[in-house]
Coordinates of C-alpha atoms in Angstrom, one line a residue:
X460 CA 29.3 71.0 112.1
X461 CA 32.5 73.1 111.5
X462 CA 33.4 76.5 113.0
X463 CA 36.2 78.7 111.8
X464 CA 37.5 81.5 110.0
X465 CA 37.6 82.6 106.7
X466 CA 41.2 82.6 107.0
X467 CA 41.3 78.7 107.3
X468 CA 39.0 77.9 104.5
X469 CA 41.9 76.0 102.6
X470 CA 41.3 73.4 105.1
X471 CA 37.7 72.6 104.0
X472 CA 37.7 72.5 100.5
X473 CA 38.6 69.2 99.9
X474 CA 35.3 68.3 101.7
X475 CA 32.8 69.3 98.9
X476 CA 33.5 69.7 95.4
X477 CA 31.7 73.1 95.3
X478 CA 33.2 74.5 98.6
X479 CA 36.5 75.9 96.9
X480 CA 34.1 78.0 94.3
X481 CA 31.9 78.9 97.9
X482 CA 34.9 80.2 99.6
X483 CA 36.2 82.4 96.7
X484 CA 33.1 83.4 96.5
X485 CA 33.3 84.9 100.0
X486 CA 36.9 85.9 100.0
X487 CA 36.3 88.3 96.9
X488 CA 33.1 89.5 96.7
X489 CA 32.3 93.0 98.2
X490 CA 30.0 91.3 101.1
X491 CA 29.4 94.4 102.9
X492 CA 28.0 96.2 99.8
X493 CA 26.1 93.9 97.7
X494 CA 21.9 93.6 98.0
X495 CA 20.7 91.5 100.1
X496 CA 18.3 88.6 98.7
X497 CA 19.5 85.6 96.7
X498 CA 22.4 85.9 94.2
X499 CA 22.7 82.4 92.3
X500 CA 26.8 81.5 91.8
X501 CA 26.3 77.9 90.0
X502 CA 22.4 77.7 89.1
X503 CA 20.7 75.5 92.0
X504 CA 23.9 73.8 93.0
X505 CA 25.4 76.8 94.0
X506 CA 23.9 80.3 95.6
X507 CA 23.9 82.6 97.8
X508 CA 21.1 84.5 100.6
X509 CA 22.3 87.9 102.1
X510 CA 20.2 88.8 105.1
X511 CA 20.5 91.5 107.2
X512 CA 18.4 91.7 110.2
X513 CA 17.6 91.8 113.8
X514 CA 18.1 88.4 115.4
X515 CA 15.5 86.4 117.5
X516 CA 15.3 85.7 121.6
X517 CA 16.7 82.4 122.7
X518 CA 13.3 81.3 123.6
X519 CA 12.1 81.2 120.4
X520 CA 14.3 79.7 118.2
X521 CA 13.7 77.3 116.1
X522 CA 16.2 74.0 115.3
X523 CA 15.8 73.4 111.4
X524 CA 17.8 71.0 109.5
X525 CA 18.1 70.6 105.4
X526 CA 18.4 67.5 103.1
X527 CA 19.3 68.9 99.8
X528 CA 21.7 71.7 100.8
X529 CA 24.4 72.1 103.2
X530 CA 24.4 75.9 104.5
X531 CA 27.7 77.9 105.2
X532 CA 27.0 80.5 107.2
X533 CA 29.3 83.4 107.1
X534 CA 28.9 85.9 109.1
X535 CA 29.7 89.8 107.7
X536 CA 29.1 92.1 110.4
X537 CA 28.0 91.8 113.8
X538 CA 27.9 88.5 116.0
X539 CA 25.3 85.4 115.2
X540 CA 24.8 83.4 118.1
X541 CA 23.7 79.8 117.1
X542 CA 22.7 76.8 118.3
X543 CA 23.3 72.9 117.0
X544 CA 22.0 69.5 117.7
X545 CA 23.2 66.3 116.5
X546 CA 19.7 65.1 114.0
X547 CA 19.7 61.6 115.6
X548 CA 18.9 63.0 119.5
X549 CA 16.0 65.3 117.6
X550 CA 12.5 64.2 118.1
X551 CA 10.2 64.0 115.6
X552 CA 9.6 67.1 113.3
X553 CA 6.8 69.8 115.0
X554 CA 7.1 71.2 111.0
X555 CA 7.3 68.0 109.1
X556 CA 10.1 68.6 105.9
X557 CA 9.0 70.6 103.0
X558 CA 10.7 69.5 99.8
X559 CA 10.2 73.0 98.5
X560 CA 12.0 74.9 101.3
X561 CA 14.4 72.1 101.9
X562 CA 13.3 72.5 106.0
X563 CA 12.1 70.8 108.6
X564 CA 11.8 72.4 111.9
X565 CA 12.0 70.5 115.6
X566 CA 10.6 71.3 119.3
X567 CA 13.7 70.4 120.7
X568 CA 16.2 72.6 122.4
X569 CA 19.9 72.5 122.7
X570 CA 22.4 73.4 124.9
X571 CA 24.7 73.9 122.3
X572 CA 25.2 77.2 122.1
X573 CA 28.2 79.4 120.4
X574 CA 29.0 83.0 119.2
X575 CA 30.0 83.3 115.3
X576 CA 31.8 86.8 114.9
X577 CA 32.0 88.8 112.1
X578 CA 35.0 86.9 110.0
X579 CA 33.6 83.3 110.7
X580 CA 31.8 81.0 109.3
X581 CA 29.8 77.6 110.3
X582 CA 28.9 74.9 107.8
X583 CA 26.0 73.4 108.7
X584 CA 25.4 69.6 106.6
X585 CA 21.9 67.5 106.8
X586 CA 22.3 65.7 110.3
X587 CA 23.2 69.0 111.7
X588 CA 19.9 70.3 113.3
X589 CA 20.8 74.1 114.0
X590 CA 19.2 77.4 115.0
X591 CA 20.7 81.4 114.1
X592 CA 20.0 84.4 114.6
X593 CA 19.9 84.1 118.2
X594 CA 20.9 87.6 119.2
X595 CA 19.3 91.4 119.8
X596 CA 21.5 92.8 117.9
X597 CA 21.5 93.1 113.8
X598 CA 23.2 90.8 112.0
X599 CA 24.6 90.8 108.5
X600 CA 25.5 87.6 106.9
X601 CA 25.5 85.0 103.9
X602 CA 24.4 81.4 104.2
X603 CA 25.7 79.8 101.2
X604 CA 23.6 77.1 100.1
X605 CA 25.7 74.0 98.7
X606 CA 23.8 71.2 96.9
X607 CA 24.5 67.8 99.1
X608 CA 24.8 65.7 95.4

């Protein structure tokens, strides 16, 4: 799990071969204008989900990890507090994964817990259980989705 700002993302794009096209993508599109809903950047491999809503209470949020997709989430306007937990110390799945949403959801809580402003982003990769939108207040953001392969 990484968390940072956009400012920094030159240090990150050596770790994927799509997360240099993911960054520009954030650096110059008009994020506080464009639709929300998916935009695709590079078919399947590549695309982007613009939400902007009201966040969920602590107590019912959800950890959820991926296996074909790692998400950067960058957050637009507002503050996302999120949570993470290392897959391994996850029990089993109360949602078993769904190859067709890319999820799986787990009981388990976290105490690892962490504000993302508005200018920051996490990147969330499959062994990184996580939970967002854990916050009263609305949130606009992006969560890239980054094919693993």
């Amino acid at each position: 799990m990484v968390l940072d700002k956009l400012s920094n993302t030159a240090r990150y794009t050596c770790m994927h071969p799509l997360f240099a096209q993911a960054f520009s993508y954030l650096q110059e599109t008009d994020l506080a204008s464009i639709a929300t809903g998916v935009h695709e950047i590079d078919g399947k491999n590549l695309f982007a989900i613009i939400s902007e809503d009201k966040g969920i209470a602590k107590e019912n949020a959800k950890l959820e990890v991926h296996r074909k997709y790692i998400d950067i989430q960058y957050v637009i306007s507002g503050t996302d507090h999120m949570g993470w937990k290392d897959l391994a110390e996850c029990s089993q799945p109360n949602d078993p994964y769904n190859e067709a949403r890319d999820a799986a959801f787990f009981p388990d809580k976290t105490q690892n817990w962490f504000d993302v402003p508005a200018g920051s982003f996490t990147i969330f990769y499959p062994d990184d259980a996580h939970a967002a939108m854990i916050t009263d207040q609305v949130v606009r953001k992006v969560v890239l989705k980054i094919a693993v392969s």
